[in-house]
JSON list of C-alpha atoms in Angstrom, two decimals:
[
{"chain": "H", "resi": 1, "resn": "THR", "atom": "CA", "xyz": [-21.10, 58.63, -78.39]},
{"chain": "H", "resi": 2, "resn": "THR", "atom": "CA", "xyz": [-19.09, 61.72, -77.58]},
{"chain": "H", "resi": 3, "resn": "TYR", "atom": "CA", "xyz": [-19.20, 63.83, -74.45]},
{"chain": "H", "resi": 4, "resn": "SER", "atom": "CA", "xyz": [-17.01, 66.07, -72.35]},
{"chain": "H", "resi": 5, "resn": "VAL", "atom": "CA", "xyz": [-15.47, 64.08, -69.51]},
{"chain": "H", "resi": 6, "resn": "ARG", "atom": "CA", "xyz": [-15.09, 67.31, -67.51]},
{"chain": "H", "resi": 7, "resn": "GLY", "atom": "CA", "xyz": [-18.79, 68.07, -67.99]},
{"chain": "H", "resi": 8, "resn": "PHE", "atom": "CA", "xyz": [-19.77, 64.48, -67.30]},
{"chain": "H", "resi": 9, "resn": "LEU", "atom": "CA", "xyz": [-17.79, 63.94, -64.07]},
{"chain": "H", "resi": 10, "resn": "GLY", "atom": "CA", "xyz": [-17.72, 67.58, -62.97]},
{"chain": "H", "resi": 11, "resn": "PHE", "atom": "CA", "xyz": [-13.91, 67.76, -63.18]},
{"chain": "H", "resi": 12, "resn": "ASP", "atom": "CA", "xyz": [-11.07, 66.61, -65.43]},
{"chain": "H", "resi": 13, "resn": "PRO", "atom": "CA", "xyz": [-9.43, 63.38, -64.16]},
{"chain": "H", "resi": 14, "resn": "THR", "atom": "CA", "xyz": [-6.33, 63.96, -66.30]},
{"chain": "H", "resi": 15, "resn": "GLU", "atom": "CA", "xyz": [-5.32, 66.98, -64.19]},
{"chain": "H", "resi": 16, "resn": "ALA", "atom": "CA", "xyz": [-4.20, 64.77, -61.28]},
{"chain": "H", "resi": 17, "resn": "LYS", "atom": "CA", "xyz": [-3.05, 61.71, -63.23]},
{"chain": "H", "resi": 18, "resn": "ALA", "atom": "CA", "xyz": [0.03, 59.93, -61.88]},
{"chain": "H", "resi": 19, "resn": "PRO", "atom": "CA", "xyz": [3.09, 59.78, -64.15]},
{"chain": "H", "resi": 20, "resn": "GLY", "atom": "CA", "xyz": [3.19, 56.58, -66.19]},
{"chain": "H", "resi": 21, "resn": "SER", "atom": "CA", "xyz": [-0.53, 55.89, -65.87]},
{"chain": "H", "resi": 22, "resn": "THR", "atom": "CA", "xyz": [-3.39, 56.51, -68.25]},
{"chain": "H", "resi": 23, "resn": "ILE", "atom": "CA", "xyz": [-7.08, 57.35, -67.92]},
{"chain": "H", "resi": 24, "resn": "LEU", "atom": "CA", "xyz": [-9.34, 54.63, -69.32]},
{"chain": "H", "resi": 25, "resn": "TYR", "atom": "CA", "xyz": [-13.09, 54.22, -69.48]},
{"chain": "H", "resi": 26, "resn": "ALA", "atom": "CA", "xyz": [-15.78, 51.65, -70.16]},
{"chain": "H", "resi": 27, "resn": "VAL", "atom": "CA", "xyz": [-19.40, 52.34, -71.12]},
{"chain": "H", "resi": 28, "resn": "VAL", "atom": "CA", "xyz": [-21.84, 49.56, -70.24]},
{"chain": "H", "resi": 29, "resn": "TYR", "atom": "CA", "xyz": [-25.30, 49.99, -71.74]},
{"chain": "H", "resi": 30, "resn": "LEU", "atom": "CA", "xyz": [-28.12, 48.22, -69.91]},
{"chain": "H", "resi": 31, "resn": "SER", "atom": "CA", "xyz": [-31.10, 47.68, -72.20]},
{"chain": "H", "resi": 32, "resn": "PRO", "atom": "CA", "xyz": [-34.57, 47.31, -70.66]},
{"chain": "H", "resi": 33, "resn": "GLY", "atom": "CA", "xyz": [-34.22, 43.50, -70.88]},
{"chain": "H", "resi": 34, "resn": "ASP", "atom": "CA", "xyz": [-30.85, 43.41, -69.04]},
{"chain": "H", "resi": 35, "resn": "TYR", "atom": "CA", "xyz": [-29.99, 42.96, -65.38]},
{"chain": "H", "resi": 36, "resn": "HIS", "atom": "CA", "xyz": [-30.38, 46.37, -63.70]},
{"chain": "H", "resi": 37, "resn": "ARG", "atom": "CA", "xyz": [-28.16, 46.18, -60.64]},
{"chain": "H", "resi": 38, "resn": "VAL", "atom": "CA", "xyz": [-24.71, 47.75, -60.58]},
{"chain": "H", "resi": 39, "resn": "HIS", "atom": "CA", "xyz": [-21.78, 45.96, -58.92]},
{"chain": "H", "resi": 40, "resn": "ALA", "atom": "CA", "xyz": [-18.33, 47.14, -57.87]},
{"chain": "H", "resi": 41, "resn": "PRO", "atom": "CA", "xyz": [-16.01, 46.43, -60.80]},
{"chain": "H", "resi": 42, "resn": "CYS", "atom": "CA", "xyz": [-13.07, 45.85, -58.43]},
{"chain": "H", "resi": 43, "resn": "ASP", "atom": "CA", "xyz": [-12.07, 46.21, -54.78]},
{"chain": "H", "resi": 44, "resn": "CYS", "atom": "CA", "xyz": [-12.50, 49.93, -54.16]},
{"chain": "H", "resi": 45, "resn": "LEU", "atom": "CA", "xyz": [-13.16, 52.65, -51.61]},
{"chain": "H", "resi": 46, "resn": "ILE", "atom": "CA", "xyz": [-15.92, 55.14, -52.48]},
{"chain": "H", "resi": 47, "resn": "ASP", "atom": "CA", "xyz": [-15.57, 58.47, -50.68]},
{"chain": "H", "resi": 48, "resn": "LYS", "atom": "CA", "xyz": [-17.76, 60.87, -52.64]},
{"chain": "H", "resi": 49, "resn": "ALA", "atom": "CA", "xyz": [-21.02, 60.95, -54.59]},
{"chain": "H", "resi": 50, "resn": "ARG", "atom": "CA", "xyz": [-22.20, 63.70, -56.92]},
{"chain": "H", "resi": 51, "resn": "HIS", "atom": "CA", "xyz": [-25.78, 63.78, -58.12]},
{"chain": "H", "resi": 52, "resn": "PHE", "atom": "CA", "xyz": [-26.32, 65.81, -61.29]},
{"chain": "H", "resi": 53, "resn": "SER", "atom": "CA", "xyz": [-29.96, 66.66, -61.92]},
{"chain": "H", "resi": 54, "resn": "GLY", "atom": "CA", "xyz": [-30.63, 66.68, -65.62]},
{"chain": "H", "resi": 55, "resn": "GLU", "atom": "CA", "xyz": [-32.70, 65.47, -68.49]},
{"chain": "H", "resi": 56, "resn": "LEU", "atom": "CA", "xyz": [-33.80, 61.90, -69.11]},
{"chain": "H", "resi": 57, "resn": "LEU", "atom": "CA", "xyz": [-33.08, 61.57, -72.83]},
{"chain": "H", "resi": 58, "resn": "PRO", "atom": "CA", "xyz": [-32.86, 58.11, -74.43]},
{"chain": "H", "resi": 59, "resn": "VAL", "atom": "CA", "xyz": [-29.35, 56.63, -74.50]},
{"chain": "H", "resi": 60, "resn": "GLY", "atom": "CA", "xyz": [-30.09, 53.70, -76.81]},
{"chain": "H", "resi": 61, "resn": "GLY", "atom": "CA", "xyz": [-29.92, 55.48, -80.18]},
{"chain": "H", "resi": 62, "resn": "LEU", "atom": "CA", "xyz": [-29.92, 59.25, -79.68]},
{"chain": "H", "resi": 63, "resn": "PRO", "atom": "CA", "xyz": [-26.17, 59.52, -78.83]},
{"chain": "H", "resi": 64, "resn": "GLN", "atom": "CA", "xyz": [-25.26, 58.84, -82.45]},
{"chain": "H", "resi": 65, "resn": "PHE", "atom": "CA", "xyz": [-27.17, 61.98, -83.45]},
{"chain": "H", "resi": 66, "resn": "MET", "atom": "CA", "xyz": [-26.63, 64.21, -80.40]},
{"chain": "H", "resi": 67, "resn": "HIS", "atom": "CA", "xyz": [-23.38, 64.84, -78.55]},
{"chain": "H", "resi": 68, "resn": "ASP", "atom": "CA", "xyz": [-23.09, 65.13, -74.75]},
{"chain": "H", "resi": 69, "resn": "VAL", "atom": "CA", "xyz": [-26.22, 63.11, -73.92]},
{"chain": "H", "resi": 70, "resn": "PHE", "atom": "CA", "xyz": [-24.41, 61.58, -70.94]},
{"chain": "H", "resi": 71, "resn": "SER", "atom": "CA", "xyz": [-23.47, 65.06, -69.68]},
{"chain": "H", "resi": 72, "resn": "VAL", "atom": "CA", "xyz": [-27.02, 66.36, -70.10]},
{"chain": "H", "resi": 73, "resn": "ASN", "atom": "CA", "xyz": [-28.82, 63.42, -68.51]},
{"chain": "H", "resi": 74, "resn": "GLU", "atom": "CA", "xyz": [-29.39, 62.93, -64.81]},
{"chain": "H", "resi": 75, "resn": "ARG", "atom": "CA", "xyz": [-26.56, 60.90, -63.30]},
{"chain": "H", "resi": 76, "resn": "LEU", "atom": "CA", "xyz": [-24.91, 59.82, -60.10]},
{"chain": "H", "resi": 77, "resn": "VAL", "atom": "CA", "xyz": [-21.10, 59.85, -60.08]},
{"chain": "H", "resi": 78, "resn": "LEU", "atom": "CA", "xyz": [-19.36, 57.84, -57.36]},
{"chain": "H", "resi": 79, "resn": "SER", "atom": "CA", "xyz": [-15.68, 58.69, -56.86]},
{"chain": "H", "resi": 80, "resn": "GLY", "atom": "CA", "xyz": [-13.01, 56.86, -54.94]},
{"chain": "H", "resi": 81, "resn": "THR", "atom": "CA", "xyz": [-9.92, 54.76, -55.40]},
{"chain": "H", "resi": 82, "resn": "TRP", "atom": "CA", "xyz": [-8.93, 51.30, -56.49]},
{"chain": "H", "resi": 83, "resn": "ARG", "atom": "CA", "xyz": [-5.57, 49.56, -56.22]},
{"chain": "H", "resi": 84, "resn": "TYR", "atom": "CA", "xyz": [-4.02, 51.66, -59.01]},
{"chain": "H", "resi": 85, "resn": "GLY", "atom": "CA", "xyz": [-5.46, 55.12, -58.35]},
{"chain": "H", "resi": 86, "resn": "PRO", "atom": "CA", "xyz": [-8.64, 57.14, -58.74]},
{"chain": "H", "resi": 87, "resn": "MET", "atom": "CA", "xyz": [-11.80, 55.63, -60.20]},
{"chain": "H", "resi": 88, "resn": "HIS", "atom": "CA", "xyz": [-15.26, 56.98, -60.91]},
{"chain": "H", "resi": 89, "resn": "LEU", "atom": "CA", "xyz": [-18.41, 55.03, -61.59]},
{"chain": "H", "resi": 90, "resn": "ALA", "atom": "CA", "xyz": [-21.39, 56.88, -63.03]},
{"chain": "H", "resi": 91, "resn": "ALA", "atom": "CA", "xyz": [-24.94, 55.63, -63.29]},
{"chain": "H", "resi": 92, "resn": "VAL", "atom": "CA", "xyz": [-26.65, 57.61, -66.06]},
{"chain": "H", "resi": 93, "resn": "GLY", "atom": "CA", "xyz": [-30.42, 57.99, -66.18]},
{"chain": "H", "resi": 94, "resn": "ALA", "atom": "CA", "xyz": [-32.36, 57.78, -69.44]},
{"chain": "H", "resi": 95, "resn": "ALA", "atom": "CA", "xyz": [-35.90, 58.04, -70.79]},
{"chain": "H", "resi": 96, "resn": "ASN", "atom": "CA", "xyz": [-38.18, 56.30, -68.27]},
{"chain": "H", "resi": 97, "resn": "VAL", "atom": "CA", "xyz": [-35.12, 55.45, -66.12]},
{"chain": "H", "resi": 98, "resn": "GLY", "atom": "CA", "xyz": [-34.32, 58.29, -63.78]},
{"chain": "H", "resi": 99, "resn": "ASN", "atom": "CA", "xyz": [-34.50, 56.36, -60.56]},
{"chain": "H", "resi": 100, "resn": "ILE", "atom": "CA", "xyz": [-31.00, 55.35, -59.43]},
{"chain": "H", "resi": 101, "resn": "TYR", "atom": "CA", "xyz": [-30.43, 53.84, -55.98]},
{"chain": "H", "resi": 102, "resn": "LEU", "atom": "CA", "xyz": [-27.43, 52.95, -53.80]},
{"chain": "H", "resi": 103, "resn": "CYS", "atom": "CA", "xyz": [-27.48, 50.00, -51.40]},
{"chain": "H", "resi": 104, "resn": "PHE", "atom": "CA", "xyz": [-25.10, 51.74, -48.97]},
{"chain": "H", "resi": 105, "resn": "ASP", "atom": "CA", "xyz": [-26.98, 55.07, -48.99]},
{"chain": "H", "resi": 106, "resn": "PRO", "atom": "CA", "xyz": [-30.77, 54.56, -48.84]},
{"chain": "H", "resi": 107, "resn": "ALA", "atom": "CA", "xyz": [-31.30, 58.30, -48.24]},
{"chain": "H", "resi": 108, "resn": "LEU", "atom": "CA", "xyz": [-30.15, 59.10, -51.79]},
{"chain": "H", "resi": 109, "resn": "ARG", "atom": "CA", "xyz": [-32.98, 60.39, -54.00]},
{"chain": "H", "resi": 110, "resn": "THR", "atom": "CA", "xyz": [-32.73, 60.86, -57.75]},
{"chain": "H", "resi": 111, "resn": "ASN", "atom": "CA", "xyz": [-35.30, 61.86, -60.36]},
{"chain": "H", "resi": 112, "resn": "THR", "atom": "CA", "xyz": [-37.02, 64.32, -58.05]},
{"chain": "H", "resi": 113, "resn": "ALA", "atom": "CA", "xyz": [-39.16, 67.20, -59.24]},
{"chain": "H", "resi": 114, "resn": "ARG", "atom": "CA", "xyz": [-37.24, 70.38, -59.90]},
{"chain": "H", "resi": 115, "resn": "SER", "atom": "CA", "xyz": [-38.20, 73.80, -61.11]},
{"chain": "H", "resi": 116, "resn": "PRO", "atom": "CA", "xyz": [-37.32, 75.19, -63.54]},
{"chain": "H", "resi": 117, "resn": "THR", "atom": "CA", "xyz": [-36.15, 72.50, -65.93]},
{"chain": "H", "resi": 118, "resn": "VAL", "atom": "CA", "xyz": [-32.34, 72.40, -66.01]},
{"chain": "H", "resi": 119, "resn": "HIS", "atom": "CA", "xyz": [-29.94, 71.53, -68.79]},
{"chain": "H", "resi": 120, "resn": "ILE", "atom": "CA", "xyz": [-26.28, 70.52, -69.14]},
{"chain": "H", "resi": 121, "resn": "GLY", "atom": "CA", "xyz": [-25.95, 68.88, -65.77]},
{"chain": "H", "resi": 122, "resn": "GLY", "atom": "CA", "xyz": [-28.38, 71.08, -63.88]},
{"chain": "H", "resi": 123, "resn": "ASP", "atom": "CA", "xyz": [-28.18, 71.20, -60.12]},
{"chain": "H", "resi": 124, "resn": "VAL", "atom": "CA", "xyz": [-25.34, 69.30, -58.51]},
{"chain": "H", "resi": 125, "resn": "SER", "atom": "CA", "xyz": [-25.42, 67.95, -54.99]},
{"chain": "H", "resi": 126, "resn": "SER", "atom": "CA", "xyz": [-22.39, 66.35, -53.39]},
{"chain": "H", "resi": 127, "resn": "LYS", "atom": "CA", "xyz": [-22.01, 64.01, -50.47]},
{"chain": "H", "resi": 128, "resn": "THR", "atom": "CA", "xyz": [-18.86, 62.67, -48.84]},
{"chain": "H", "resi": 129, "resn": "TYR", "atom": "CA", "xyz": [-18.55, 59.37, -47.02]},
{"chain": "H", "resi": 130, "resn": "PRO", "atom": "CA", "xyz": [-16.06, 59.94, -44.17]},
{"chain": "H", "resi": 131, "resn": "GLY", "atom": "CA", "xyz": [-13.68, 56.99, -44.05]},
{"chain": "H", "resi": 132, "resn": "GLY", "atom": "CA", "xyz": [-15.09, 55.78, -47.35]},
{"chain": "H", "resi": 133, "resn": "VAL", "atom": "CA", "xyz": [-17.35, 52.89, -48.24]},
{"chain": "H", "resi": 134, "resn": "GLY", "atom": "CA", "xyz": [-15.23, 49.80, -48.85]},
{"chain": "H", "resi": 135, "resn": "LEU", "atom": "CA", "xyz": [-16.46, 47.45, -51.54]},
{"chain": "H", "resi": 136, "resn": "ASN", "atom": "CA", "xyz": [-15.14, 44.17, -52.83]},
{"chain": "H", "resi": 137, "resn": "ALA", "atom": "CA", "xyz": [-15.24, 43.25, -56.51]},
{"chain": "H", "resi": 138, "resn": "GLY", "atom": "CA", "xyz": [-18.76, 42.11, -57.29]},
{"chain": "H", "resi": 139, "resn": "ASP", "atom": "CA", "xyz": [-20.47, 43.74, -54.30]},
{"chain": "H", "resi": 140, "resn": "THR", "atom": "CA", "xyz": [-23.82, 45.29, -55.17]},
{"chain": "H", "resi": 141, "resn": "LEU", "atom": "CA", "xyz": [-23.52, 49.09, -55.30]},
{"chain": "H", "resi": 142, "resn": "GLY", "atom": "CA", "xyz": [-27.10, 49.79, -56.29]},
{"chain": "H", "resi": 143, "resn": "GLY", "atom": "CA", "xyz": [-28.94, 49.94, -59.56]},
{"chain": "H", "resi": 144, "resn": "PHE", "atom": "CA", "xyz": [-31.68, 51.35, -61.73]},
{"chain": "H", "resi": 145, "resn": "ARG", "atom": "CA", "xyz": [-35.41, 50.81, -61.54]},
{"chain": "H", "resi": 146, "resn": "LEU", "atom": "CA", "xyz": [-35.05, 49.81, -65.22]},
{"chain": "H", "resi": 147, "resn": "GLY", "atom": "CA", "xyz": [-32.06, 49.83, -67.62]},
{"chain": "H", "resi": 148, "resn": "SER", "atom": "CA", "xyz": [-29.66, 52.60, -68.59]},
{"chain": "H", "resi": 149, "resn": "THR", "atom": "CA", "xyz": [-25.90, 53.13, -68.77]},
{"chain": "H", "resi": 150, "resn": "VAL", "atom": "CA", "xyz": [-22.95, 52.78, -66.42]},
{"chain": "H", "resi": 151, "resn": "VAL", "atom": "CA", "xyz": [-19.69, 54.56, -67.22]},
{"chain": "H", "resi": 152, "resn": "ILE", "atom": "CA", "xyz": [-16.46, 53.68, -65.40]},
{"chain": "H", "resi": 153, "resn": "VAL", "atom": "CA", "xyz": [-13.55, 56.15, -65.67]},
{"chain": "H", "resi": 154, "resn": "PHE", "atom": "CA", "xyz": [-10.35, 55.06, -63.98]},
{"chain": "H", "resi": 155, "resn": "GLU", "atom": "CA", "xyz": [-6.62, 55.57, -63.77]},
{"chain": "H", "resi": 156, "resn": "ALA", "atom": "CA", "xyz": [-4.62, 52.49, -64.74]},
{"chain": "H", "resi": 157, "resn": "PRO", "atom": "CA", "xyz": [-0.94, 51.60, -65.03]},
{"chain": "H", "resi": 158, "resn": "SER", "atom": "CA", "xyz": [0.62, 51.00, -68.42]},
{"chain": "H", "resi": 159, "resn": "GLY", "atom": "CA", "xyz": [0.18, 47.21, -68.09]},
{"chain": "H", "resi": 160, "resn": "PHE", "atom": "CA", "xyz": [-3.64, 47.32, -68.16]},
{"chain": "H", "resi": 161, "resn": "GLU", "atom": "CA", "xyz": [-5.29, 45.13, -70.81]},
{"chain": "H", "resi": 162, "resn": "TRP", "atom": "CA", "xyz": [-8.98, 44.89, -71.66]},
{"chain": "H", "resi": 163, "resn": "ARG", "atom": "CA", "xyz": [-10.51, 41.41, -71.45]},
{"chain": "H", "resi": 164, "resn": "VAL", "atom": "CA", "xyz": [-13.83, 42.27, -73.11]},
{"chain": "H", "resi": 165, "resn": "GLU", "atom": "CA", "xyz": [-14.43, 43.30, -76.70]},
{"chain": "H", "resi": 166, "resn": "ARG", "atom": "CA", "xyz": [-16.17, 46.53, -77.61]},
{"chain": "H", "resi": 167, "resn": "GLY", "atom": "CA", "xyz": [-19.92, 45.90, -78.01]},
{"chain": "H", "resi": 168, "resn": "SER", "atom": "CA", "xyz": [-19.91, 42.57, -76.16]},
{"chain": "H", "resi": 169, "resn": "LYS", "atom": "CA", "xyz": [-22.29, 41.65, -73.35]},
{"chain": "H", "resi": 170, "resn": "VAL", "atom": "CA", "xyz": [-20.77, 41.79, -69.86]},
{"chain": "H", "resi": 171, "resn": "ARG", "atom": "CA", "xyz": [-21.97, 39.42, -67.17]},
{"chain": "H", "resi": 172, "resn": "LEU", "atom": "CA", "xyz": [-21.66, 39.67, -63.39]},
{"chain": "H", "resi": 173, "resn": "GLY", "atom": "CA", "xyz": [-18.28, 38.32, -62.33]},
{"chain": "H", "resi": 174, "resn": "GLU", "atom": "CA", "xyz": [-16.69, 38.69, -65.76]},
{"chain": "H", "resi": 175, "resn": "PRO", "atom": "CA", "xyz": [-13.52, 40.82, -65.55]},
{"chain": "H", "resi": 176, "resn": "LEU", "atom": "CA", "xyz": [-13.42, 43.89, -67.77]},
{"chain": "H", "resi": 177, "resn": "GLY", "atom": "CA", "xyz": [-9.63, 43.91, -67.79]},
{"chain": "H", "resi": 178, "resn": "GLN", "atom": "CA", "xyz": [-6.48, 43.07, -65.92]},
{"chain": "H", "resi": 179, "resn": "VAL", "atom": "CA", "xyz": [-3.12, 44.57, -65.09]},
{"chain": "H", "resi": 180, "resn": "LEU", "atom": "CA", "xyz": [-0.27, 42.51, -66.50]},
{"chain": "H", "resi": 181, "resn": "ALA", "atom": "CA", "xyz": [2.94, 42.45, -64.52]}
]
């Protein structure tokens, strides 16, 4: 799967990267048979949400034939910070899965009718959370009304090490990685 991070998030996270750190990402695909809630991957403070209206193309096989599916599909990008810098968590809609919800913002509405049809991100609406929404690792952020994909883009220090293998199943409470001293 390839896509433009700038098009996907709405900005380029490398432009404000701290010296000595790197930008990393994880893509977690949720099939229709998987658990559909999204949890905070770490202690974090969310201060902004961006909702990108878009298409609802399948994410389960199409990305190998079509680039930028994640940037074309409807998505909700939450931005904030974690212990080591900026982080962004995006819930990406897919075919039959456009309904994304947040536990801390019940007024949020995704997958609403729009006219005319929009492509490549479509309409963007932004919302800030003054003071931020503090979450502990494992807290429920929200979820999908079915399965789809969650993408986490974050700044990490040089000592970060992944603890999951590419393509493996991830379970609630299982760490994705750790920072080694």
